[in-house]
């Protein structure tokens, strides 16, 4: 999928910088940088995922509205607004923070709503003299340069400038006004200009971009996690299961990883080889990840807040971020590289995302990304001695033999979502891992 999105055949490279709570993160100080970024417009990403789904035989239907559902012992019946009735073995609600499926399934959505913040966003143009030729940032007389693709925080608010190549630039602000702001009146460009002046303490000349553009005001933010991810044959993922502030951009990764975690377990259940309780591990594995993302976004929201006391907290935090071990911890948190699912504590790799292994086998060097395109369980064996152990699972587990580059393990059993189920031990522990994750042998 990465070559489709990036247009490049080379593997992605770690990013030298990112941001946390409006702090720049210098990732060049890390010996192992876990943070990768692929800048792709949402429309392009959705189109690529849809095309891949169609290639795999998925029947995509758009423009349908679910208005009711009823669960039977062995199926879910769904009623659409046009009167159509559909029946399916399982129903997955991936319909956003206001999920109809979640409501109809009777799943609560506890959490908190904070109405204080007001965010304003628009596609804009600025005079050429307001652009810094070296950085692409905004030159604001009386303030200085607002760097691109970062959150810049002042004691009065937050501003972000995103000059996307080949697309209209986006300017956004966030404030915490004392008086409530109504969303009933449409936002104007003059309102955004006034907000910029309030945040920066200086005026910035901005005009509307050409053609259809973005002009949006959002009041408040929600932080909520579904009381449960499953009700019988109905399951939730993505924003239907959890919502949080968007700062740091973790929501896309969180939702996609929900999907790949649930996807292979649901497929195993439908195909009849899932071990008992496999589908329930979706929530036990993914809920803690959502809780950790919520923790991260709440912490960042506190760090960008207004006031001199927050400024003092930020000065201390800036000192801590000069330590590689602190920046490394934050980078792992932001990228999800610190996720570990429940696993055998004696196995150092089990439950962790698989390393970016290259297998030197019969057909030359092959990256793990290529070997996992079929989304099947995979046993990588550098010794040739484990293939026979996995043979009774050949209907669902692929085996690749060859020297492994990028890991000290001599063998790895990898789940379809690219998390490690087992790393080299004896034949008995491999059989147990195969059975626990992929059911009884045939």
Short mmCIF file of C-alpha atoms in Angstrom, two decimals, residues 18-340:
data_model
loop_
_atom_site.label_atom_id
_atom_site.label_comp_id
_atom_site.label_asym_id
_atom_site.label_seq_id
_atom_site.Cartn_x
_atom_site.Cartn_y
_atom_site.Cartn_z
CA UNK A 18 7.58 15.94 14.74
CA UNK A 19 5.60 17.80 17.42
CA UNK A 20 4.11 17.08 20.83
CA UNK A 21 1.93 19.58 22.65
CA UNK A 22 3.20 22.40 20.38
CA UNK A 23 6.80 21.44 21.16
CA UNK A 24 9.09 20.55 18.26
CA UNK A 25 10.52 17.05 18.72
CA UNK A 26 14.10 16.68 17.48
CA UNK A 27 14.16 13.03 16.46
CA UNK A 28 17.68 13.18 15.02
CA UNK A 29 19.03 12.68 18.55
CA UNK A 30 17.56 9.16 18.69
CA UNK A 31 19.64 6.10 17.88
CA UNK A 32 16.43 4.26 16.88
CA UNK A 33 13.80 6.62 15.52
CA UNK A 34 10.35 4.94 15.44
CA UNK A 35 8.49 7.84 13.84
CA UNK A 36 7.43 7.61 10.19
CA UNK A 37 5.14 10.07 8.41
CA UNK A 38 3.49 9.70 5.02
CA UNK A 39 1.85 12.95 3.95
CA UNK A 40 -1.16 11.88 1.90
CA UNK A 41 -4.43 13.82 1.41
CA UNK A 42 -7.42 12.08 2.95
CA UNK A 43 -9.21 11.76 -0.39
CA UNK A 44 -6.20 9.98 -1.91
CA UNK A 45 -5.93 7.62 1.05
CA UNK A 46 -9.63 6.77 0.91
CA UNK A 47 -9.44 6.14 -2.83
CA UNK A 48 -6.45 3.82 -2.44
CA UNK A 49 -8.12 1.83 0.35
CA UNK A 50 -11.35 1.57 -1.64
CA UNK A 51 -9.49 0.37 -4.74
CA UNK A 52 -7.71 -2.29 -2.72
CA UNK A 53 -10.98 -3.43 -1.16
CA UNK A 54 -12.56 -3.83 -4.59
CA UNK A 55 -9.52 -5.84 -5.77
CA UNK A 56 -10.14 -8.21 -2.88
CA UNK A 57 -13.78 -8.68 -3.88
CA UNK A 58 -15.45 -6.38 -1.35
CA UNK A 59 -18.93 -5.16 -2.31
CA UNK A 60 -18.75 -1.41 -1.59
CA UNK A 61 -22.09 0.38 -1.30
CA UNK A 62 -22.26 4.11 -0.61
CA UNK A 63 -25.09 6.47 0.26
CA UNK A 64 -27.04 4.09 2.48
CA UNK A 65 -28.35 5.07 5.93
CA UNK A 66 -28.80 2.54 8.75
CA UNK A 67 -31.90 3.29 10.82
CA UNK A 68 -32.39 0.08 12.81
CA UNK A 69 -30.79 -3.25 13.64
CA UNK A 70 -31.89 -6.42 15.32
CA UNK A 71 -29.68 -9.24 16.58
CA UNK A 72 -30.58 -12.90 16.28
CA UNK A 73 -28.64 -15.84 17.67
CA UNK A 74 -26.67 -16.30 14.45
CA UNK A 75 -27.00 -13.01 12.53
CA UNK A 76 -27.69 -9.28 12.58
CA UNK A 77 -30.55 -7.81 10.57
CA UNK A 78 -30.07 -4.21 9.42
CA UNK A 79 -32.80 -1.92 8.11
CA UNK A 80 -31.87 0.95 5.79
CA UNK A 81 -33.67 4.25 5.27
CA UNK A 82 -34.90 3.16 1.83
CA UNK A 83 -36.59 0.12 3.36
CA UNK A 84 -33.93 -2.39 2.33
CA UNK A 85 -33.17 -5.13 4.85
CA UNK A 86 -29.77 -6.79 5.04
CA UNK A 87 -28.65 -9.79 7.04
CA UNK A 88 -25.04 -10.45 8.09
CA UNK A 89 -23.22 -12.67 10.52
CA UNK A 90 -21.48 -9.70 12.15
CA UNK A 91 -21.94 -5.94 11.91
CA UNK A 92 -19.04 -3.52 12.43
CA UNK A 93 -19.84 0.08 13.32
CA UNK A 94 -17.13 2.29 11.81
CA UNK A 95 -19.50 5.25 11.42
CA UNK A 96 -17.75 7.94 13.44
CA UNK A 97 -18.12 9.68 16.76
CA UNK A 98 -21.90 10.04 16.36
CA UNK A 99 -22.20 6.36 15.49
CA UNK A 100 -25.74 5.21 14.75
CA UNK A 101 -24.63 1.59 15.04
CA UNK A 102 -23.26 2.21 18.54
CA UNK A 103 -26.53 3.82 19.65
CA UNK A 104 -28.71 1.09 18.13
CA UNK A 105 -26.55 -1.59 19.78
CA UNK A 106 -27.17 0.02 23.16
CA UNK A 107 -23.51 0.77 23.87
CA UNK A 108 -22.86 3.77 26.11
CA UNK A 109 -20.22 6.38 25.22
CA UNK A 110 -18.96 7.78 28.53
CA UNK A 111 -16.42 10.59 28.75
CA UNK A 112 -16.15 14.34 29.05
CA UNK A 113 -16.98 17.33 26.87
CA UNK A 114 -14.95 20.52 27.22
CA UNK A 115 -16.73 23.54 25.77
CA UNK A 116 -14.03 26.13 26.44
CA UNK A 117 -11.87 25.86 23.33
CA UNK A 118 -12.75 27.43 19.98
CA UNK A 119 -10.85 26.37 16.86
CA UNK A 120 -11.07 28.26 13.57
CA UNK A 121 -9.69 26.90 10.30
CA UNK A 122 -9.66 28.24 6.74
CA UNK A 123 -7.89 27.86 3.42
CA UNK A 124 -6.22 31.23 2.82
CA UNK A 125 -3.72 33.20 0.79
CA UNK A 126 -1.18 35.63 2.22
CA UNK A 127 0.97 38.30 0.53
CA UNK A 128 4.35 37.09 -0.73
CA UNK A 129 6.07 39.48 1.68
CA UNK A 130 4.51 37.55 4.58
CA UNK A 131 6.25 34.30 3.59
CA UNK A 132 9.68 33.46 4.97
CA UNK A 133 11.74 32.27 1.96
CA UNK A 134 13.98 30.03 4.04
CA UNK A 135 11.40 28.08 6.05
CA UNK A 136 8.07 28.66 4.30
CA UNK A 137 6.78 30.06 7.58
CA UNK A 138 4.75 33.22 8.13
CA UNK A 139 6.47 36.51 8.84
CA UNK A 140 4.28 38.44 11.26
CA UNK A 141 5.54 41.96 12.14
CA UNK A 142 5.43 42.39 15.90
CA UNK A 143 5.62 38.64 16.51
CA UNK A 144 8.24 36.98 14.32
CA UNK A 145 8.07 33.86 12.19
CA UNK A 146 5.32 31.25 12.60
CA UNK A 147 7.00 28.01 11.41
CA UNK A 148 5.14 25.77 8.94
CA UNK A 149 3.45 22.49 9.91
CA UNK A 150 3.82 23.10 13.63
CA UNK A 151 1.59 24.33 16.42
CA UNK A 152 2.87 27.64 17.79
CA UNK A 153 1.62 28.38 21.28
CA UNK A 154 1.38 31.75 23.02
CA UNK A 155 -0.12 32.57 26.39
CA UNK A 156 -3.31 33.56 24.53
CA UNK A 157 -3.79 30.64 22.17
CA UNK A 158 -2.47 28.42 19.42
CA UNK A 159 -1.82 28.93 15.71
CA UNK A 160 -0.83 26.52 12.93
CA UNK A 161 0.23 27.30 9.35
CA UNK A 162 0.19 24.53 6.74
CA UNK A 163 1.36 25.58 3.23
CA UNK A 164 0.69 22.30 1.41
CA UNK A 165 2.44 22.02 -1.97
CA UNK A 166 0.03 22.27 -4.88
CA UNK A 167 -2.94 22.94 -2.61
CA UNK A 168 -4.39 25.95 -0.78
CA UNK A 169 -2.62 26.73 2.47
CA UNK A 170 -4.50 26.13 5.72
CA UNK A 171 -4.39 28.52 8.68
CA UNK A 172 -5.95 27.59 12.01
CA UNK A 173 -6.15 29.03 15.50
CA UNK A 174 -7.36 27.80 18.87
CA UNK A 175 -8.44 30.05 21.72
CA UNK A 176 -9.99 29.62 25.16
CA UNK A 177 -12.32 32.63 25.46
CA UNK A 178 -13.96 33.57 28.74
CA UNK A 179 -17.38 34.01 27.11
CA UNK A 180 -19.08 31.14 25.26
CA UNK A 181 -18.98 31.15 21.46
CA UNK A 182 -22.01 30.25 19.38
CA UNK A 183 -21.76 27.91 16.40
CA UNK A 184 -25.10 29.08 15.04
CA UNK A 185 -23.63 31.92 12.95
CA UNK A 186 -21.33 31.05 10.02
CA UNK A 187 -17.65 31.77 10.50
CA UNK A 188 -16.08 34.57 8.45
CA UNK A 189 -12.57 35.35 7.33
CA UNK A 190 -12.70 38.53 9.42
CA UNK A 191 -13.30 36.35 12.48
CA UNK A 192 -10.17 34.33 11.69
CA UNK A 193 -8.13 37.55 11.22
CA UNK A 194 -9.29 38.76 14.62
CA UNK A 195 -8.40 35.42 16.18
CA UNK A 196 -4.90 35.51 14.67
CA UNK A 197 -4.41 39.02 16.08
CA UNK A 198 -5.57 37.81 19.51
CA UNK A 199 -3.27 34.78 19.54
CA UNK A 200 -0.16 36.51 18.16
CA UNK A 201 -0.72 40.04 19.42
CA UNK A 202 -0.14 41.23 15.84
CA UNK A 203 -2.10 41.52 12.60
CA UNK A 204 -1.63 39.21 9.62
CA UNK A 205 -3.13 40.09 6.22
CA UNK A 206 -5.01 37.06 4.92
CA UNK A 207 -7.49 36.56 2.08
CA UNK A 208 -9.68 33.69 0.97
CA UNK A 209 -8.17 31.04 -1.30
CA UNK A 210 -9.41 30.70 -4.87
CA UNK A 211 -12.25 28.29 -5.56
CA UNK A 212 -14.13 26.25 -2.95
CA UNK A 213 -12.36 26.46 0.36
CA UNK A 214 -12.54 25.53 4.00
CA UNK A 215 -14.06 27.95 6.52
CA UNK A 216 -14.86 26.19 9.78
CA UNK A 217 -15.34 26.89 13.47
CA UNK A 218 -15.37 24.11 16.07
CA UNK A 219 -16.37 24.75 19.66
CA UNK A 220 -15.26 22.42 22.42
CA UNK A 221 -13.83 18.92 22.23
CA UNK A 222 -14.94 15.45 23.26
CA UNK A 223 -12.93 12.72 24.95
CA UNK A 224 -14.90 9.47 25.10
CA UNK A 225 -14.36 5.70 24.89
CA UNK A 226 -17.21 3.25 24.30
CA UNK A 227 -18.28 1.34 27.39
CA UNK A 228 -17.62 -1.83 25.40
CA UNK A 229 -16.38 -2.57 21.91
CA UNK A 230 -18.74 -5.50 21.37
CA UNK A 231 -22.41 -6.20 21.95
CA UNK A 232 -23.16 -9.70 20.70
CA UNK A 233 -22.52 -9.68 16.96
CA UNK A 234 -22.03 -5.92 16.74
CA UNK A 235 -18.52 -4.49 17.09
CA UNK A 236 -17.14 -0.95 17.02
CA UNK A 237 -13.91 0.51 15.70
CA UNK A 238 -12.33 3.90 15.00
CA UNK A 239 -14.18 7.03 16.10
CA UNK A 240 -17.28 4.96 16.79
CA UNK A 241 -15.30 3.39 19.65
CA UNK A 242 -13.27 6.42 20.79
CA UNK A 243 -12.99 10.16 20.22
CA UNK A 244 -10.32 12.55 21.50
CA UNK A 245 -8.65 15.86 20.59
CA UNK A 246 -6.92 15.69 17.23
CA UNK A 247 -3.63 17.20 18.43
CA UNK A 248 -0.66 15.13 17.32
CA UNK A 249 -2.79 13.37 14.71
CA UNK A 250 -3.03 9.90 16.36
CA UNK A 251 -6.62 9.19 15.33
CA UNK A 252 -5.94 7.81 11.85
CA UNK A 253 -3.35 5.28 13.06
CA UNK A 254 -5.57 4.31 15.98
CA UNK A 255 -8.57 3.62 13.76
CA UNK A 256 -6.62 1.76 11.07
CA UNK A 257 -4.94 -0.44 13.65
CA UNK A 258 -8.35 -1.17 15.16
CA UNK A 259 -9.45 -2.30 11.70
CA UNK A 260 -6.52 -4.63 11.02
CA UNK A 261 -6.71 -6.09 14.54
CA UNK A 262 -10.42 -6.81 14.24
CA UNK A 263 -10.24 -7.77 10.56
CA UNK A 264 -8.15 -10.91 10.83
CA UNK A 265 -9.95 -12.08 13.97
CA UNK A 266 -13.34 -11.60 12.36
CA UNK A 267 -12.16 -13.44 9.25
CA UNK A 268 -10.88 -16.33 11.37
CA UNK A 269 -14.23 -16.51 13.16
CA UNK A 270 -16.24 -16.48 9.93
CA UNK A 271 -13.97 -19.10 8.35
CA UNK A 272 -14.36 -21.35 11.37
CA UNK A 273 -10.77 -21.75 12.57
CA UNK A 274 -10.66 -19.07 15.29
CA UNK A 275 -9.78 -20.39 18.74
CA UNK A 276 -12.31 -19.86 21.52
CA UNK A 277 -12.40 -16.22 22.65
CA UNK A 278 -10.27 -14.81 19.81
CA UNK A 279 -12.85 -12.18 18.86
CA UNK A 280 -12.99 -10.94 22.46
CA UNK A 281 -9.24 -10.21 22.39
CA UNK A 282 -10.01 -7.35 20.00
CA UNK A 283 -11.19 -5.21 22.89
CA UNK A 284 -8.66 -6.47 25.44
CA UNK A 285 -5.87 -5.50 23.04
CA UNK A 286 -7.22 -2.30 21.52
CA UNK A 287 -8.93 -0.58 24.48
CA UNK A 288 -5.65 0.01 26.36
CA UNK A 289 -4.21 1.57 23.21
CA UNK A 290 -7.18 3.96 22.96
CA UNK A 291 -6.80 4.81 26.64
CA UNK A 292 -3.14 5.63 26.07
CA UNK A 293 -3.95 7.86 23.09
CA UNK A 294 -6.56 9.66 25.21
CA UNK A 295 -3.93 10.17 27.91
CA UNK A 296 -1.51 11.59 25.35
CA UNK A 297 -4.01 13.99 23.79
CA UNK A 298 -5.23 15.18 27.18
CA UNK A 299 -1.65 15.85 28.25
CA UNK A 300 -0.97 17.78 25.05
CA UNK A 301 -4.19 19.74 25.47
CA UNK A 302 -3.02 20.78 28.93
CA UNK A 303 0.39 21.81 27.59
CA UNK A 304 -1.08 24.11 24.92
CA UNK A 305 -3.54 25.78 27.28
CA UNK A 306 -3.50 29.52 28.02
CA UNK A 307 -1.95 31.32 30.95
CA UNK A 308 1.40 32.04 32.54
CA UNK A 309 1.26 28.95 34.76
CA UNK A 310 1.11 26.75 31.65
CA UNK A 311 4.05 28.72 30.27
CA UNK A 312 6.03 27.73 33.37
CA UNK A 313 5.08 24.09 32.87
CA UNK A 314 6.21 24.32 29.26
CA UNK A 315 9.61 25.70 30.26
CA UNK A 316 10.17 22.64 32.45
CA UNK A 317 8.92 20.31 29.71
CA UNK A 318 11.26 21.93 27.19
CA UNK A 319 14.19 21.05 29.47
CA UNK A 320 13.06 17.44 29.64
CA UNK A 321 12.75 17.16 25.86
CA UNK A 322 16.44 17.95 25.50
CA UNK A 323 17.11 14.50 26.98
CA UNK A 324 17.18 11.75 24.30
CA UNK A 325 15.52 9.24 26.60
CA UNK A 326 12.53 11.57 27.11
CA UNK A 327 12.20 12.40 23.42
CA UNK A 328 12.49 8.69 22.61
CA UNK A 329 9.71 7.87 25.07
CA UNK A 330 7.43 10.53 23.55
CA UNK A 331 8.26 9.43 19.98
CA UNK A 332 7.33 5.83 20.82
CA UNK A 333 4.10 7.02 22.41
CA UNK A 334 3.17 9.19 19.41
CA UNK A 335 4.00 6.53 16.82
CA UNK A 336 2.48 3.60 18.69
CA UNK A 337 5.84 1.83 18.74
CA UNK A 338 5.39 1.22 22.48
CA UNK A 339 2.23 -0.88 22.03
CA UNK A 340 2.51 -4.38 23.44
#
